[in-house]
Amino acid sequence: MARIAVIGAGMGAMAAAARLAVAGQRVTVYERAATYGGSVGRFERDGFVFDTGPGLLHLPAVYRDLFVKTGKEPLESLVRLGQVDPASRHVFADGTDVRLPNASRGGVVSALDAALGAGAGERWGEFLGRARDAWDRSRRPLLEEPLWADWRVLGRDPYPAVRQRRLLRGARQATTVAEIGAWELADPRLAALLDGYALSYGLDPRHAPASAALLPYLEQTFGSWYVGGGMRELARAVYERCLARRVEFVFGAEVARIVEKDGAATGIELADGTVVEADHVVAGIAPGPLVEWRLDGDGDVRPSGTETTPPARLTVLLALRGAREPGAAHRTVVHSPDGSAEAAEIFAGRTATRPTVTVLRPDDPATRPDDGHEAVTLTATVAPQGPVDWSDAAPRERYADALVAAAGAAVPELAERILWREVRTPADTAVWTGAAGGAVPAPALAGAEGRTLLPANSTRLSGLYRAGGWAHPGGGLAHAGMSGALVAGLIVEGADFRGSQ
């Protein structure tokens, strides 16, 4: 029985802990905060309940697999998991309004044709077909296997871009999300739809590789799911599964350093000076001085802080008087009138003038004090803490006002219904998660010469592993769960591990 010390109680770290415990390892999780879940948090006030992290789950099979592999009780016996339909509503700058059904490619095509005009749905459907090809080519090495030693192979983009001939000029093929929108989708609203997917994951559409087409493909193929009571309930279920498998948790325990000897991790040292011996250490935390994290040219790692901090999210929690109207969409995306300008501002470290805003309105009695009220969450991708001082009340409240103004297109009489609001900024996220600038990790993507890949789960220090959104295969609930499975496999099976099944 090996001793495993896990740093952090985020979703990826807990997924690894549960799997390792089932494999017969003695696992202890050390979390500096007072609770589990990492970014999957909850805020409660006056009977209103809000998710402060992810609001929906994609690829639920990842967590179904976790519960099947770690016990007899399936995921659905422990949480209320249901599909959201429509999957999303989109409001474009010209007033076009479209609802996209859940996990129905034919339904999406029909909805786009009806709202945007004949041919729009067909172009989107053909795009999804190419995205499926990219998924088939990259799924296994990108998501289900440890990062290859020759990771440069994943630097080639798997998206089969359309080769477009031009009179008196050479043919061209899209290499970025923005180019797909301009050259293949050929409708500014379809382009905004695709750009919105990239931006919501913290990717710059102007530079994100064409393989980011996987993001809408995965959602529109495998669906969007909501956990009754909020996504925090999923974190609770994973935590309780860990406890049932005798994983120990120590909260309020900040890890100061990883103890190493002769090139191997041999334990951890807590901030109070306590040294804990371990045969393996799993770091499920954001990059920082404790764990080096970036890929270098020789496949090794280099210290953090050598690249621009990724973007973050600003969230506004709204307590509303008045009932949710019948037929309201769970999720509405209100698109910026100029997505390119928005991305330029965010990735230059400024606040966007007209942000793209995601509005979440769950029809869940557990989130409100009674049926005469509604809990609504607004989210936008923003520059991280640092370039913008989000601890300053002026930009914080000004930007929250901008989100509320935009969200008025999705929620009738929104401004008049607000009882109170709570604003969560990247400065808050930096405190809660330890991520520099409050940044949120994006999922790994093939292409762009490997620039969007995340660090491998194994490290150059024997016995030290990385799990969670800041490690392969990247950010997002599903990807974090995959990282936990990969780390558990590497520890239990060693060099023979060839990936999740």
Short mmCIF file of C-alpha atoms in Angstrom, two decimals:
data_model
loop_
_atom_site.label_atom_id
_atom_site.label_comp_id
_atom_site.label_asym_id
_atom_site.label_seq_id
_atom_site.Cartn_x
_atom_site.Cartn_y
_atom_site.Cartn_z
CA MET A 1 0.00 0.00 0.00
CA ALA A 2 1.62 3.22 -1.20
CA ARG A 3 1.19 6.52 0.63
CA ILE A 4 -0.22 9.24 -1.63
CA ALA A 5 -0.26 12.93 -0.67
CA VAL A 6 -2.66 14.98 -2.80
CA ILE A 7 -2.29 18.75 -2.80
CA GLY A 8 -5.64 20.48 -3.28
CA ALA A 9 -9.23 19.24 -3.20
CA GLY A 10 -10.33 20.37 -6.65
CA MET A 11 -12.29 18.10 -8.97
CA GLY A 12 -9.29 16.63 -10.78
CA ALA A 13 -7.44 16.00 -7.52
CA MET A 14 -10.46 14.31 -5.92
CA ALA A 15 -11.05 12.21 -9.04
CA ALA A 16 -7.46 10.95 -8.77
CA ALA A 17 -7.80 10.38 -5.01
CA ALA A 18 -10.93 8.24 -5.33
CA ARG A 19 -9.43 6.07 -8.06
CA LEU A 20 -6.15 5.64 -6.17
CA ALA A 21 -7.97 4.67 -2.98
CA VAL A 22 -9.96 1.99 -4.81
CA ALA A 23 -6.65 0.65 -6.14
CA GLY A 24 -5.51 0.07 -2.57
CA GLN A 25 -3.43 3.18 -1.97
CA ARG A 26 -3.52 5.18 1.26
CA VAL A 27 -4.55 8.65 0.15
CA THR A 28 -4.61 11.91 2.10
CA VAL A 29 -5.73 15.21 0.56
CA TYR A 30 -4.29 18.49 1.90
CA GLU A 31 -6.40 21.54 1.08
CA ARG A 32 -5.51 25.06 2.16
CA ALA A 33 -9.15 26.20 2.09
CA ALA A 34 -11.88 25.12 4.49
CA THR A 35 -13.78 23.06 1.94
CA TYR A 36 -13.50 20.91 -1.19
CA GLY A 37 -14.34 21.55 -4.83
CA GLY A 38 -11.82 24.17 -5.91
CA SER A 39 -13.50 26.48 -8.40
CA VAL A 40 -16.79 24.55 -8.13
CA GLY A 41 -18.15 26.76 -5.39
CA ARG A 42 -21.47 27.97 -4.07
CA PHE A 43 -22.82 31.27 -2.73
CA GLU A 44 -25.98 31.41 -0.58
CA ARG A 45 -27.90 34.38 0.74
CA ASP A 46 -31.53 35.00 1.73
CA GLY A 47 -32.63 31.66 0.30
CA PHE A 48 -30.92 32.25 -3.06
CA VAL A 49 -28.26 29.74 -4.17
CA PHE A 50 -25.71 30.30 -6.94
CA ASP A 51 -22.90 28.33 -8.55
CA THR A 52 -19.72 30.43 -8.49
CA GLY A 53 -17.90 28.21 -10.97
CA PRO A 54 -19.10 26.07 -13.90
CA GLY A 55 -22.85 26.15 -14.38
CA LEU A 56 -23.25 23.19 -16.75
CA LEU A 57 -21.59 19.85 -17.34
CA HIS A 58 -20.48 18.54 -20.72
CA LEU A 59 -19.27 14.99 -21.37
CA PRO A 60 -20.98 13.58 -18.25
CA ALA A 61 -19.56 10.17 -19.23
CA VAL A 62 -16.32 11.22 -17.52
CA TYR A 63 -18.01 11.36 -14.10
CA ARG A 64 -20.24 8.38 -14.80
CA ASP A 65 -17.05 6.41 -15.40
CA LEU A 66 -15.51 7.73 -12.17
CA PHE A 67 -18.45 6.49 -10.11
CA VAL A 68 -18.65 3.14 -11.90
CA LYS A 69 -14.92 2.54 -11.35
CA THR A 70 -14.97 3.57 -7.68
CA GLY A 71 -18.13 1.91 -6.36
CA LYS A 72 -21.49 0.31 -6.93
CA GLU A 73 -23.59 3.47 -6.82
CA PRO A 74 -23.83 5.16 -10.25
CA LEU A 75 -23.66 8.92 -10.56
CA GLU A 76 -27.40 9.30 -11.20
CA SER A 77 -28.21 7.60 -7.89
CA LEU A 78 -26.34 10.36 -6.04
CA VAL A 79 -27.23 13.53 -7.97
CA ARG A 80 -30.14 14.70 -10.14
CA LEU A 81 -28.54 14.93 -13.56
CA GLY A 82 -30.67 16.17 -16.44
CA GLN A 83 -30.26 17.48 -19.95
CA VAL A 84 -30.91 21.16 -20.60
CA ASP A 85 -33.26 21.82 -23.50
CA PRO A 86 -32.82 24.06 -25.34
CA ALA A 87 -29.10 23.70 -24.83
CA SER A 88 -28.66 27.41 -25.42
CA ARG A 89 -30.36 30.52 -26.67
CA HIS A 90 -28.32 33.05 -28.65
CA VAL A 91 -29.11 36.74 -29.05
CA PHE A 92 -27.05 38.48 -31.72
CA ALA A 93 -26.31 42.17 -32.15
CA ASP A 94 -28.80 42.57 -35.00
CA GLY A 95 -31.62 41.24 -32.81
CA THR A 96 -31.61 37.72 -34.25
CA ASP A 97 -32.70 35.25 -31.59
CA VAL A 98 -32.21 31.49 -31.93
CA ARG A 99 -32.68 28.52 -29.60
CA LEU A 100 -30.48 25.50 -30.22
CA PRO A 101 -31.85 22.12 -29.09
CA ASN A 102 -29.79 19.78 -26.95
CA ALA A 103 -27.70 17.07 -28.62
CA SER A 104 -29.55 17.23 -31.93
CA ARG A 105 -27.49 18.12 -34.97
CA GLY A 106 -30.53 18.05 -37.22
CA GLY A 107 -32.45 20.23 -34.79
CA VAL A 108 -29.60 22.75 -34.65
CA VAL A 109 -29.45 22.91 -38.45
CA SER A 110 -33.21 23.51 -38.66
CA ALA A 111 -33.14 26.16 -35.93
CA LEU A 112 -30.33 28.07 -37.61
CA ASP A 113 -32.03 27.93 -41.01
CA ALA A 114 -35.25 29.28 -39.50
CA ALA A 115 -33.59 32.12 -37.61
CA LEU A 116 -30.67 33.09 -39.86
CA GLY A 117 -31.98 32.17 -43.29
CA ALA A 118 -31.83 29.18 -45.61
CA GLY A 119 -28.34 27.74 -45.95
CA ALA A 120 -27.05 28.94 -42.58
CA GLY A 121 -27.91 25.66 -40.88
CA GLU A 122 -26.37 23.64 -43.69
CA ARG A 123 -23.09 25.54 -43.44
CA TRP A 124 -23.02 25.00 -39.68
CA GLY A 125 -23.84 21.32 -40.14
CA GLU A 126 -21.00 20.89 -42.63
CA PHE A 127 -18.68 22.65 -40.19
CA LEU A 128 -19.72 20.23 -37.43
CA GLY A 129 -18.94 17.35 -39.78
CA ARG A 130 -15.39 18.62 -40.15
CA ALA A 131 -15.22 19.14 -36.38
CA ARG A 132 -16.21 15.50 -35.95
CA ASP A 133 -13.29 14.48 -38.15
CA ALA A 134 -10.98 16.54 -35.94
CA TRP A 135 -12.47 14.83 -32.87
CA ASP A 136 -11.94 11.37 -34.34
CA ARG A 137 -8.32 12.18 -35.21
CA SER A 138 -7.34 13.69 -31.86
CA ARG A 139 -9.66 12.28 -29.18
CA ARG A 140 -7.46 9.47 -27.94
CA PRO A 141 -4.05 11.18 -27.74
CA LEU A 142 -5.50 14.52 -26.67
CA LEU A 143 -7.85 13.39 -23.90
CA GLU A 144 -7.51 9.73 -23.00
CA GLU A 145 -3.76 9.10 -22.97
CA PRO A 146 -0.87 10.63 -21.03
CA LEU A 147 0.75 13.42 -23.01
CA TRP A 148 3.10 11.83 -25.52
CA ALA A 149 6.82 12.34 -25.01
CA ASP A 150 6.84 13.48 -28.63
CA TRP A 151 4.10 16.05 -27.92
CA ARG A 152 5.05 17.98 -31.07
CA VAL A 153 2.93 15.50 -33.03
CA LEU A 154 -0.08 17.21 -31.47
CA GLY A 155 1.17 20.50 -32.83
CA ARG A 156 -0.42 19.63 -36.16
CA ASP A 157 -4.02 20.80 -36.43
CA PRO A 158 -6.47 17.92 -37.05
CA TYR A 159 -9.25 20.17 -38.38
CA PRO A 160 -9.76 19.49 -42.12
CA ALA A 161 -10.20 23.08 -43.24
CA VAL A 162 -11.87 23.70 -46.57
CA ARG A 163 -9.38 24.59 -49.30
CA GLN A 164 -10.69 27.73 -50.96
CA ARG A 165 -9.50 28.75 -54.40
CA ARG A 166 -9.26 32.45 -55.22
CA LEU A 167 -8.92 34.16 -58.58
CA LEU A 168 -5.39 35.46 -59.22
CA ARG A 169 -4.39 34.57 -55.66
CA GLY A 170 -3.29 31.39 -53.95
CA ALA A 171 -5.75 29.07 -52.26
CA ARG A 172 -6.32 29.55 -48.55
CA GLN A 173 -7.39 27.37 -45.61
CA ALA A 174 -8.58 28.45 -42.18
CA THR A 175 -6.06 27.94 -39.40
CA THR A 176 -7.86 29.83 -36.62
CA VAL A 177 -11.37 30.02 -35.19
CA ALA A 178 -11.85 33.52 -36.62
CA GLU A 179 -10.83 32.37 -40.09
CA ILE A 180 -13.31 29.48 -39.96
CA GLY A 181 -16.04 32.00 -39.16
CA ALA A 182 -15.04 34.39 -41.94
CA TRP A 183 -14.18 31.90 -44.69
CA GLU A 184 -16.27 28.78 -44.05
CA LEU A 185 -19.36 29.94 -42.14
CA ALA A 186 -19.71 33.17 -44.15
CA ASP A 187 -22.29 34.75 -41.84
CA PRO A 188 -21.31 37.17 -39.06
CA ARG A 189 -23.85 35.59 -36.71
CA LEU A 190 -22.50 32.08 -37.28
CA ALA A 191 -19.01 33.49 -36.82
CA ALA A 192 -20.11 35.10 -33.54
CA LEU A 193 -21.61 31.78 -32.45
CA LEU A 194 -18.29 29.99 -33.00
CA ASP A 195 -16.23 32.82 -31.52
CA GLY A 196 -18.43 32.73 -28.43
CA TYR A 197 -17.56 29.11 -27.78
CA ALA A 198 -13.84 29.86 -27.94
CA LEU A 199 -14.07 32.98 -25.78
CA SER A 200 -16.14 31.21 -23.11
CA TYR A 201 -13.23 28.79 -22.65
CA GLY A 202 -10.72 31.64 -22.38
CA LEU A 203 -9.41 31.32 -25.95
CA ASP A 204 -8.77 34.21 -28.31
CA PRO A 205 -10.78 33.45 -31.49
CA ARG A 206 -8.29 35.43 -33.56
CA HIS A 207 -5.47 33.05 -32.65
CA ALA A 208 -7.05 29.85 -31.26
CA PRO A 209 -6.31 26.93 -33.59
CA ALA A 210 -9.01 25.66 -35.90
CA SER A 211 -9.14 22.50 -33.76
CA ALA A 212 -11.18 24.55 -31.25
CA ALA A 213 -14.06 23.46 -33.49
CA LEU A 214 -14.15 20.51 -31.09
CA LEU A 215 -15.77 22.70 -28.43
CA PRO A 216 -19.14 23.29 -30.13
CA TYR A 217 -19.00 19.77 -31.58
CA LEU A 218 -18.72 18.15 -28.14
CA GLU A 219 -21.52 20.25 -26.68
CA GLN A 220 -23.90 19.80 -29.58
CA THR A 221 -23.16 16.06 -29.87
CA PHE A 222 -23.03 14.93 -26.23
CA GLY A 223 -25.30 17.58 -24.78
CA SER A 224 -25.40 20.05 -21.89
CA TRP A 225 -26.33 18.77 -18.44
CA TYR A 226 -27.37 20.40 -15.18
CA VAL A 227 -27.10 18.96 -11.70
CA GLY A 228 -30.15 19.60 -9.52
CA GLY A 229 -29.30 21.97 -6.69
CA GLY A 230 -26.37 23.37 -8.67
CA MET A 231 -23.03 22.04 -9.86
CA ARG A 232 -21.72 22.14 -6.30
CA GLU A 233 -23.77 18.97 -5.80
CA LEU A 234 -21.45 17.17 -8.22
CA ALA A 235 -18.46 18.25 -6.12
CA ARG A 236 -20.25 17.02 -3.01
CA ALA A 237 -20.89 13.62 -4.61
CA VAL A 238 -17.22 13.23 -5.60
CA TYR A 239 -16.09 14.29 -2.12
CA GLU A 240 -18.43 11.81 -0.45
CA ARG A 241 -17.25 9.06 -2.81
CA CYS A 242 -13.70 9.82 -1.68
CA LEU A 243 -14.75 9.56 1.97
CA ALA A 244 -16.54 6.28 1.30
CA ARG A 245 -13.29 4.91 -0.14
CA ARG A 246 -11.40 6.07 2.98
CA VAL A 247 -9.62 9.02 1.49
CA GLU A 248 -8.60 11.36 4.31
CA PHE A 249 -9.00 15.13 4.00
CA VAL A 250 -7.06 17.76 5.94
CA PHE A 251 -8.55 21.22 5.43
CA GLY A 252 -6.82 24.47 6.34
CA ALA A 253 -3.52 22.78 5.47
CA GLU A 254 -1.38 24.86 3.13
CA VAL A 255 1.51 23.01 1.50
CA ALA A 256 4.70 25.08 1.58
CA ARG A 257 6.97 22.82 -0.45
CA ILE A 258 7.39 19.40 -1.99
CA VAL A 259 10.05 17.39 -0.22
CA GLU A 260 12.49 15.71 -2.58
CA LYS A 261 15.50 13.47 -2.23
CA ASP A 262 17.80 12.09 -4.91
CA GLY A 263 15.56 13.42 -7.70
CA ALA A 264 12.32 11.99 -6.34
CA ALA A 265 9.36 13.45 -4.44
CA THR A 266 9.31 11.93 -0.96
CA GLY A 267 6.57 13.98 0.68
CA ILE A 268 5.32 17.47 1.45
CA GLU A 269 5.97 20.14 4.05
CA LEU A 270 3.03 22.13 5.41
CA ALA A 271 3.14 25.82 6.23
CA ASP A 272 3.34 25.03 9.95
CA GLY A 273 6.53 23.04 9.37
CA THR A 274 4.96 19.58 9.53
CA VAL A 275 6.61 17.14 7.13
CA VAL A 276 4.46 14.37 5.66
CA GLU A 277 6.23 11.44 4.03
CA ALA A 278 4.73 10.00 0.85
CA ASP A 279 5.62 7.57 -1.89
CA HIS A 280 3.89 9.77 -4.48
CA VAL A 281 2.67 13.36 -4.53
CA VAL A 282 -0.22 14.58 -6.69
CA ALA A 283 -0.36 18.36 -7.22
CA GLY A 284 -3.91 19.34 -8.07
CA ILE A 285 -3.26 23.07 -7.86
CA ALA A 286 -2.73 26.10 -10.08
CA PRO A 287 0.79 26.74 -11.40
CA GLY A 288 3.07 28.72 -9.17
CA PRO A 289 6.32 28.48 -7.25
CA LEU A 290 5.30 25.14 -5.74
CA VAL A 291 4.95 23.36 -9.08
CA GLU A 292 6.66 24.20 -12.37
CA TRP A 293 4.25 23.90 -15.21
CA ARG A 294 5.05 24.93 -18.77
CA LEU A 295 6.30 22.74 -21.60
CA ASP A 296 9.71 23.66 -22.91
CA GLY A 297 11.19 22.96 -26.32
CA ASP A 298 12.93 19.76 -25.22
CA GLY A 299 9.76 18.30 -23.68
CA ASP A 300 10.84 19.28 -20.19
CA VAL A 301 9.30 22.06 -18.12
CA ARG A 302 10.25 25.59 -17.30
CA PRO A 303 9.11 27.72 -14.35
CA SER A 304 5.78 29.51 -14.47
CA GLY A 305 5.59 33.23 -15.05
CA THR A 306 7.27 33.13 -18.47
CA GLU A 307 4.05 33.55 -20.45
CA THR A 308 1.08 35.89 -20.43
CA THR A 309 -1.49 35.06 -17.77
CA PRO A 310 -4.62 33.58 -19.40
CA PRO A 311 -7.91 35.46 -19.11
CA ALA A 312 -10.31 35.10 -16.22
CA ARG A 313 -14.05 35.42 -15.55
CA LEU A 314 -16.21 38.01 -13.89
CA THR A 315 -19.50 36.78 -12.45
CA VAL A 316 -22.54 38.72 -11.27
CA LEU A 317 -25.02 36.90 -9.05
CA LEU A 318 -28.50 38.44 -9.20
CA ALA A 319 -31.35 37.92 -6.74
CA LEU A 320 -34.52 38.82 -8.62
CA ARG A 321 -38.09 39.48 -7.51
CA GLY A 322 -40.70 37.92 -9.76
CA ALA A 323 -41.04 34.41 -11.14
CA ARG A 324 -39.06 32.96 -14.01
CA GLU A 325 -41.31 33.21 -17.07
CA PRO A 326 -42.52 29.94 -18.65
CA GLY A 327 -40.27 28.69 -21.42
CA ALA A 328 -37.23 30.72 -20.38
CA ALA A 329 -33.96 29.20 -21.59
CA HIS A 330 -31.58 27.85 -18.95
CA ARG A 331 -28.63 29.43 -20.76
CA THR A 332 -28.64 32.47 -23.03
CA VAL A 333 -25.56 33.96 -24.70
CA VAL A 334 -25.89 37.64 -25.55
CA HIS A 335 -23.21 38.25 -28.18
CA SER A 336 -21.09 41.36 -28.43
CA PRO A 337 -21.74 43.54 -31.49
CA ASP A 338 -18.02 43.39 -32.24
CA GLY A 339 -16.45 40.13 -31.10
CA SER A 340 -13.08 40.90 -32.66
CA ALA A 341 -12.79 44.18 -30.78
CA GLU A 342 -13.91 42.44 -27.58
CA ALA A 343 -11.18 39.81 -27.92
CA ALA A 344 -8.57 42.46 -28.73
CA GLU A 345 -9.45 44.37 -25.56
CA ILE A 346 -9.51 41.32 -23.28
CA PHE A 347 -6.24 39.87 -24.51
CA ALA A 348 -4.57 43.27 -24.34
CA GLY A 349 -5.45 43.40 -20.65
CA ARG A 350 -8.35 45.88 -20.86
CA THR A 351 -12.05 45.73 -20.07
CA ALA A 352 -14.18 45.09 -23.13
CA THR A 353 -16.52 47.91 -24.13
CA ARG A 354 -19.36 45.60 -25.17
CA PRO A 355 -18.87 42.14 -23.59
CA THR A 356 -20.36 38.81 -24.59
CA VAL A 357 -22.45 37.72 -21.61
CA THR A 358 -23.67 34.25 -20.64
CA VAL A 359 -26.92 34.28 -18.65
CA LEU A 360 -27.82 31.22 -16.56
CA ARG A 361 -31.42 30.88 -15.36
CA PRO A 362 -31.90 27.37 -13.91
CA ASP A 363 -35.51 26.31 -13.37
CA ASP A 364 -34.57 24.79 -10.02
CA PRO A 365 -36.56 25.40 -6.82
CA ALA A 366 -33.39 24.66 -4.83
CA THR A 367 -31.82 27.90 -6.10
CA ARG A 368 -34.52 30.34 -4.92
CA PRO A 369 -36.47 31.07 -1.73
CA ASP A 370 -39.84 30.52 -3.44
CA ASP A 371 -41.51 30.58 -6.84
CA GLY A 372 -41.94 34.33 -6.63
CA HIS A 373 -38.19 34.89 -7.03
CA GLU A 374 -35.38 33.86 -9.36
CA ALA A 375 -31.62 33.38 -9.08
CA VAL A 376 -29.71 34.46 -12.21
CA THR A 377 -25.97 34.28 -12.91
CA LEU A 378 -24.15 36.45 -15.46
CA THR A 379 -20.65 35.59 -16.64
CA ALA A 380 -18.15 37.17 -19.01
CA THR A 381 -14.56 36.40 -19.97
CA VAL A 382 -12.32 39.25 -18.84
CA ALA A 383 -8.69 40.24 -18.47
CA PRO A 384 -7.06 38.78 -15.33
CA GLN A 385 -6.26 40.59 -12.10
CA GLY A 386 -3.14 42.64 -12.69
CA PRO A 387 -3.67 44.32 -16.05
CA VAL A 388 -7.05 45.34 -14.59
CA ASP A 389 -7.27 46.03 -10.86
CA TRP A 390 -10.48 44.16 -10.09
CA SER A 391 -10.08 44.86 -6.37
CA ASP A 392 -10.92 48.50 -7.19
CA ALA A 393 -14.66 49.09 -6.80
CA ALA A 394 -14.86 51.45 -9.79
CA PRO A 395 -13.99 49.02 -12.64
CA ARG A 396 -15.70 46.16 -10.81
CA GLU A 397 -19.06 47.90 -10.51
CA ARG A 398 -18.81 49.58 -13.90
CA TYR A 399 -18.25 46.24 -15.62
CA ALA A 400 -20.98 44.56 -13.57
CA ASP A 401 -23.33 47.28 -14.83
CA ALA A 402 -22.27 46.46 -18.41
CA LEU A 403 -23.10 42.79 -17.88
CA VAL A 404 -26.51 43.62 -16.43
CA ALA A 405 -27.26 45.97 -19.32
CA ALA A 406 -26.37 43.32 -21.90
CA ALA A 407 -28.32 40.62 -20.05
CA GLY A 408 -31.46 42.72 -20.37
CA ALA A 409 -31.80 41.20 -23.84
CA ALA A 410 -32.27 37.78 -22.20
CA VAL A 411 -34.26 38.55 -19.04
CA PRO A 412 -37.43 40.65 -19.25
CA GLU A 413 -37.41 43.79 -17.04
CA LEU A 414 -34.12 42.66 -15.52
CA ALA A 415 -32.97 45.97 -14.02
CA GLU A 416 -36.32 46.58 -12.30
CA ARG A 417 -36.36 43.10 -10.73
CA ILE A 418 -32.97 43.18 -8.97
CA LEU A 419 -33.18 42.87 -5.19
CA TRP A 420 -29.41 42.70 -4.73
CA ARG A 421 -26.32 41.55 -6.56
CA GLU A 422 -22.98 39.98 -5.66
CA VAL A 423 -19.97 40.52 -7.93
CA ARG A 424 -17.19 37.93 -8.10
CA THR A 425 -14.02 39.09 -9.85
CA PRO A 426 -10.69 37.59 -10.93
CA ALA A 427 -9.20 39.11 -7.76
CA ASP A 428 -11.58 36.92 -5.74
CA THR A 429 -10.75 33.86 -7.84
CA ALA A 430 -7.03 34.40 -7.29
CA VAL A 431 -7.59 34.30 -3.53
CA TRP A 432 -9.82 31.20 -3.60
CA THR A 433 -7.91 29.07 -6.09
CA GLY A 434 -4.35 30.42 -5.95
CA ALA A 435 -4.32 30.86 -9.74
CA ALA A 436 -2.25 33.85 -10.83
CA GLY A 437 -4.54 36.72 -11.73
CA GLY A 438 -7.58 34.54 -11.08
CA ALA A 439 -7.01 32.94 -14.49
CA VAL A 440 -9.15 30.02 -15.61
CA PRO A 441 -7.40 27.20 -17.56
CA ALA A 442 -8.57 26.41 -21.07
CA PRO A 443 -8.86 22.86 -22.44
CA ALA A 444 -5.88 21.50 -24.34
CA LEU A 445 -6.14 21.60 -28.12
CA ALA A 446 -4.13 20.09 -30.91
CA GLY A 447 -2.53 22.45 -33.41
CA ALA A 448 -0.80 25.82 -33.02
CA GLU A 449 2.54 23.99 -32.77
CA GLY A 450 1.58 22.72 -29.33
CA ARG A 451 1.11 26.16 -27.76
CA THR A 452 -2.31 25.25 -26.35
CA LEU A 453 -1.18 21.98 -24.77
CA LEU A 454 -1.01 21.78 -21.00
CA PRO A 455 1.85 20.25 -18.96
CA ALA A 456 2.09 16.47 -18.75
CA ASN A 457 0.62 14.67 -15.73
CA SER A 458 4.03 13.17 -14.92
CA THR A 459 6.96 15.47 -14.18
CA ARG A 460 10.73 15.40 -14.32
CA LEU A 461 10.68 14.85 -10.53
CA SER A 462 10.04 11.14 -10.01
CA GLY A 463 6.96 10.53 -7.89
CA LEU A 464 5.41 13.97 -8.54
CA TYR A 465 2.29 14.18 -10.71
CA ARG A 466 -0.05 16.97 -11.82
CA ALA A 467 -3.85 16.74 -11.89
CA GLY A 468 -6.66 19.19 -12.53
CA GLY A 469 -7.36 21.91 -15.04
CA TRP A 470 -3.79 23.23 -15.15
CA ALA A 471 -2.45 19.86 -16.32
CA HIS A 472 -3.06 17.67 -19.36
CA PRO A 473 -5.72 17.59 -20.83
CA GLY A 474 -6.66 21.04 -19.51
CA GLY A 475 -9.49 23.06 -18.04
CA GLY A 476 -13.18 22.33 -17.63
CA LEU A 477 -15.04 19.85 -15.43
CA ALA A 478 -14.78 16.95 -17.86
CA HIS A 479 -11.12 17.54 -18.63
CA ALA A 480 -10.27 17.80 -14.93
CA GLY A 481 -11.93 14.44 -14.35
CA MET A 482 -9.92 12.96 -17.20
CA SER A 483 -6.69 14.24 -15.68
CA GLY A 484 -7.54 12.46 -12.43
CA ALA A 485 -8.00 9.19 -14.30
CA LEU A 486 -4.68 9.63 -16.09
CA VAL A 487 -2.76 10.36 -12.89
CA ALA A 488 -4.26 7.35 -11.13
CA GLY A 489 -3.31 5.15 -14.07
CA LEU A 490 0.26 6.44 -14.15
CA ILE A 491 0.73 5.78 -10.42
CA VAL A 492 -0.92 2.37 -10.32
CA GLU A 493 0.32 0.96 -13.63
CA GLY A 494 3.51 2.96 -14.08
CA ALA A 495 5.27 2.98 -17.42
CA ASP A 496 2.87 0.34 -18.79
CA PHE A 497 -0.11 2.69 -18.59
CA ARG A 498 -1.42 3.48 -22.04
CA GLY A 499 -4.45 5.58 -21.19
CA SER A 500 -8.03 5.45 -19.97
CA GLN A 501 -10.38 2.89 -21.38
#
